mmCIF file of C-alpha atoms in Angstrom:
data_model
loop_
_atom_site.group_PDB
_atom_site.id
_atom_site.type_symbol
_atom_site.label_atom_id
_atom_site.label_comp_id
_atom_site.label_asym_id
_atom_site.label_seq_id
_atom_site.Cartn_x
_atom_site.Cartn_y
_atom_site.Cartn_z
ATOM 1 C CA UNK A 901 -11.051 -7.963 21.121
ATOM 2 C CA UNK A 902 -9.412 -7.894 24.560
ATOM 3 C CA UNK A 903 -8.903 -4.389 25.921
ATOM 4 C CA UNK A 904 -11.468 -2.856 23.556
ATOM 5 C CA UNK A 905 -15.006 -1.899 24.491
ATOM 6 C CA UNK A 906 -17.945 -2.965 22.341
ATOM 7 C CA UNK A 907 -18.371 0.661 21.247
ATOM 8 C CA UNK A 908 -14.681 0.937 20.277
ATOM 9 C CA UNK A 909 -14.903 -2.373 18.404
ATOM 10 C CA UNK A 910 -17.970 -1.218 16.447
ATOM 11 C CA UNK A 911 -16.221 2.063 15.601
ATOM 12 C CA UNK A 912 -13.144 0.162 14.363
ATOM 13 C CA UNK A 913 -15.286 -2.168 12.256
ATOM 14 C CA UNK A 914 -17.006 0.841 10.641
ATOM 15 C CA UNK A 915 -13.609 2.436 9.936
ATOM 16 C CA UNK A 916 -12.343 -0.808 8.366
ATOM 17 C CA UNK A 917 -15.451 -1.107 6.172
ATOM 18 C CA UNK A 918 -15.110 2.499 5.008
ATOM 19 C CA UNK A 919 -11.452 1.827 4.107
ATOM 20 C CA UNK A 920 -12.511 -1.196 2.023
ATOM 21 C CA UNK A 921 -15.168 0.817 0.202
ATOM 22 C CA UNK A 922 -12.862 3.748 -0.536
ATOM 23 C CA UNK A 923 -10.129 1.298 -1.558
ATOM 24 C CA UNK A 924 -12.421 -0.486 -4.004
ATOM 25 C CA UNK A 925 -13.332 2.848 -5.613
ATOM 26 C CA UNK A 926 -9.743 4.132 -5.758
ATOM 27 C CA UNK A 927 -8.109 0.867 -6.827
ATOM 28 C CA UNK A 928 -10.817 -0.547 -9.068
ATOM 29 C CA UNK A 929 -11.166 -3.994 -7.471
ATOM 30 C CA UNK A 930 -12.841 -5.757 -4.551
ATOM 31 C CA UNK A 931 -10.584 -5.512 -1.512
ATOM 32 C CA UNK A 932 -11.873 -8.826 -0.113
ATOM 33 C CA UNK A 933 -10.836 -10.599 -3.346
ATOM 34 C CA UNK A 934 -7.195 -9.575 -2.878
ATOM 35 C CA UNK A 935 -4.332 -9.600 -0.398
ATOM 36 C CA UNK A 936 -2.156 -6.551 0.165
ATOM 37 C CA UNK A 937 1.342 -6.725 1.592
ATOM 38 C CA UNK A 938 3.748 -3.909 2.294
ATOM 39 C CA UNK A 939 7.366 -4.936 2.629
ATOM 40 C CA UNK A 940 10.171 -2.838 4.020
ATOM 41 C CA UNK A 941 13.629 -3.311 2.529
ATOM 42 C CA UNK A 942 17.043 -1.904 3.325
ATOM 43 C CA UNK A 943 16.853 0.049 0.053
ATOM 44 C CA UNK A 944 13.124 0.908 0.093
ATOM 45 C CA UNK A 945 10.283 -1.559 -0.018
ATOM 46 C CA UNK A 946 7.421 -3.017 -1.981
ATOM 47 C CA UNK A 947 3.665 -2.838 -2.342
ATOM 48 C CA UNK A 948 2.439 -6.313 -3.291
ATOM 49 C CA UNK A 949 -1.153 -7.135 -4.236
ATOM 50 C CA UNK A 950 -2.347 -10.574 -5.290
ATOM 51 C CA UNK A 951 -5.706 -12.087 -6.063
ATOM 52 C CA UNK A 952 -6.888 -14.587 -3.447
ATOM 53 C CA UNK A 953 -8.259 -16.849 -6.194
ATOM 54 C CA UNK A 954 -5.558 -17.354 -8.831
ATOM 55 C CA UNK A 955 -8.267 -18.339 -11.355
ATOM 56 C CA UNK A 956 -9.887 -14.885 -11.019
ATOM 57 C CA UNK A 957 -8.331 -13.424 -14.157
ATOM 58 C CA UNK A 958 -10.491 -10.290 -14.123
ATOM 59 C CA UNK A 959 -9.376 -9.234 -10.636
ATOM 60 C CA UNK A 960 -5.755 -10.115 -11.421
ATOM 61 C CA UNK A 961 -5.912 -7.810 -14.467
ATOM 62 C CA UNK A 962 -7.478 -5.033 -12.355
ATOM 63 C CA UNK A 963 -4.712 -5.403 -9.752
ATOM 64 C CA UNK A 964 -1.984 -5.241 -12.393
ATOM 65 C CA UNK A 965 -3.561 -2.216 -14.072
ATOM 66 C CA UNK A 966 -3.823 -0.445 -10.714
ATOM 67 C CA UNK A 967 -0.222 -1.193 -9.726
ATOM 68 C CA UNK A 968 1.186 -0.076 -13.086
ATOM 69 C CA UNK A 969 -0.706 3.176 -12.617
ATOM 70 C CA UNK A 970 0.548 3.536 -9.034
ATOM 71 C CA UNK A 971 4.176 3.148 -10.127
ATOM 72 C CA UNK A 972 3.717 5.861 -12.761
ATOM 73 C CA UNK A 973 1.709 8.183 -10.496
ATOM 74 C CA UNK A 974 4.112 7.917 -7.556
ATOM 75 C CA UNK A 975 7.058 8.647 -9.860
ATOM 76 C CA UNK A 976 5.256 11.891 -10.812
ATOM 77 C CA UNK A 977 4.664 12.745 -7.139
ATOM 78 C CA UNK A 978 0.946 11.932 -7.457
ATOM 79 C CA UNK A 979 -0.373 10.223 -4.318
ATOM 80 C CA UNK A 980 -4.081 10.820 -4.999
ATOM 81 C CA UNK A 981 -4.982 7.100 -4.793
ATOM 82 C CA UNK A 982 -3.630 6.581 -1.251
ATOM 83 C CA UNK A 983 -5.421 9.788 -0.219
ATOM 84 C CA UNK A 984 -8.673 8.550 -1.792
ATOM 85 C CA UNK A 985 -8.289 5.160 -0.105
ATOM 86 C CA UNK A 986 -7.450 6.410 3.376
ATOM 87 C CA UNK A 987 -9.260 9.749 3.437
ATOM 88 C CA UNK A 988 -6.039 11.428 4.553
ATOM 89 C CA UNK A 989 -2.518 11.994 3.313
ATOM 90 C CA UNK A 990 -0.474 9.040 4.558
ATOM 91 C CA UNK A 991 2.686 9.753 6.556
ATOM 92 C CA UNK A 992 5.796 9.895 4.387
ATOM 93 C CA UNK A 993 4.014 11.229 1.296
ATOM 94 C CA UNK A 994 5.264 14.805 1.675
ATOM 95 C CA UNK A 995 8.922 13.722 1.776
ATOM 96 C CA UNK A 996 8.379 11.106 -0.960
ATOM 97 C CA UNK A 997 6.962 13.861 -3.158
ATOM 98 C CA UNK A 998 9.774 16.277 -2.364
ATOM 99 C CA UNK A 999 12.454 13.619 -2.927
ATOM 100 C CA UNK A 1000 10.770 11.832 -5.840
ATOM 101 C CA UNK A 1001 13.809 12.258 -8.087
ATOM 102 C CA UNK A 1002 15.792 10.036 -5.694
ATOM 103 C CA UNK A 1003 13.194 7.229 -5.610
ATOM 104 C CA UNK A 1004 12.773 4.648 -8.363
ATOM 105 C CA UNK A 1005 9.338 3.055 -8.737
ATOM 106 C CA UNK A 1006 9.179 -0.132 -10.756
ATOM 107 C CA UNK A 1007 6.160 -2.276 -11.521
ATOM 108 C CA UNK A 1008 6.789 -6.014 -11.432
ATOM 109 C CA UNK A 1009 4.295 -8.675 -12.477
ATOM 110 C CA UNK A 1010 3.755 -11.488 -9.982
ATOM 111 C CA UNK A 1011 1.669 -14.659 -10.109
ATOM 112 C CA UNK A 1012 -1.987 -13.619 -9.624
ATOM 113 C CA UNK A 1013 -1.015 -9.961 -9.189
ATOM 114 C CA UNK A 1014 1.912 -7.623 -9.083
ATOM 115 C CA UNK A 1015 4.149 -5.355 -7.065
ATOM 116 C CA UNK A 1016 5.514 -1.846 -7.037
ATOM 117 C CA UNK A 1017 9.119 -1.739 -5.895
ATOM 118 C CA UNK A 1018 10.298 1.490 -4.253
ATOM 119 C CA UNK A 1019 14.082 1.840 -4.297
ATOM 120 C CA UNK A 1020 16.376 4.629 -3.114
ATOM 121 C CA UNK A 1021 19.848 5.289 -1.760
ATOM 122 C CA UNK A 1022 18.746 8.601 -0.205
ATOM 123 C CA UNK A 1023 18.441 8.229 3.613
ATOM 124 C CA UNK A 1024 15.631 10.821 3.879
ATOM 125 C CA UNK A 1025 13.655 9.221 1.065
ATOM 126 C CA UNK A 1026 14.207 5.798 2.650
ATOM 127 C CA UNK A 1027 12.833 7.020 5.986
ATOM 128 C CA UNK A 1028 9.786 8.438 4.189
ATOM 129 C CA UNK A 1029 9.183 5.202 2.252
ATOM 130 C CA UNK A 1030 9.354 3.195 5.469
ATOM 131 C CA UNK A 1031 6.992 5.631 7.213
ATOM 132 C CA UNK A 1032 4.529 5.296 4.301
ATOM 133 C CA UNK A 1033 4.737 1.490 4.246
ATOM 134 C CA UNK A 1034 4.382 1.172 8.030
ATOM 135 C CA UNK A 1035 1.219 3.262 7.831
ATOM 136 C CA UNK A 1036 -0.132 0.960 5.100
ATOM 137 C CA UNK A 1037 0.689 -2.135 7.187
ATOM 138 C CA UNK A 1038 -1.230 -0.703 10.128
ATOM 139 C CA UNK A 1039 -4.196 0.622 8.153
ATOM 140 C CA UNK A 1040 -4.657 -2.497 6.019
ATOM 141 C CA UNK A 1041 -3.903 -4.798 8.989
ATOM 142 C CA UNK A 1042 -1.697 -6.981 6.814
ATOM 143 C CA UNK A 1043 0.388 -8.432 9.620
ATOM 144 C CA UNK A 1044 3.555 -7.664 7.667
ATOM 145 C CA UNK A 1045 6.652 -7.283 9.836
ATOM 146 C CA UNK A 1046 7.551 -3.729 10.743
ATOM 147 C CA UNK A 1047 11.278 -4.343 10.327
ATOM 148 C CA UNK A 1048 13.290 -4.038 7.118
ATOM 149 C CA UNK A 1049 13.701 -7.136 4.983
ATOM 150 C CA UNK A 1050 17.005 -7.744 3.197
ATOM 151 C CA UNK A 1051 15.360 -7.212 -0.222
ATOM 152 C CA UNK A 1052 12.324 -5.435 -1.658
ATOM 153 C CA UNK A 1053 10.696 -8.591 -2.972
#
């Protein structure tokens, strides 16, 4: 890529591959078989994962199982899966844990996948959710906009 040396590019590719491998272990499905999107909303945001091949019922089931578990774990203040995926505690997690009683996590089934909606009316929790989702957008290179959407879906 422009502005990046060959050595920097190789280092970035190795980092990306390690993220995929850790993600597959933590989430229970092939990262290349799915698309992740992280959406910011005025009242929180959403983590959306879908299977690239809608006919891949096994991966779709794995995605849905993972997201149901994420909604439950996050509601308990358990962010072990993002830590396992990224090899570090993502920004926003500390405040999301501390303010977990003011955040609602809801699993929602979607065609070929699902979503976890994160909703709050607490300004500090909202800032933490956005910080967490922005980190995910950057790390997963999803290309999602870094500005709030009018709704979490």
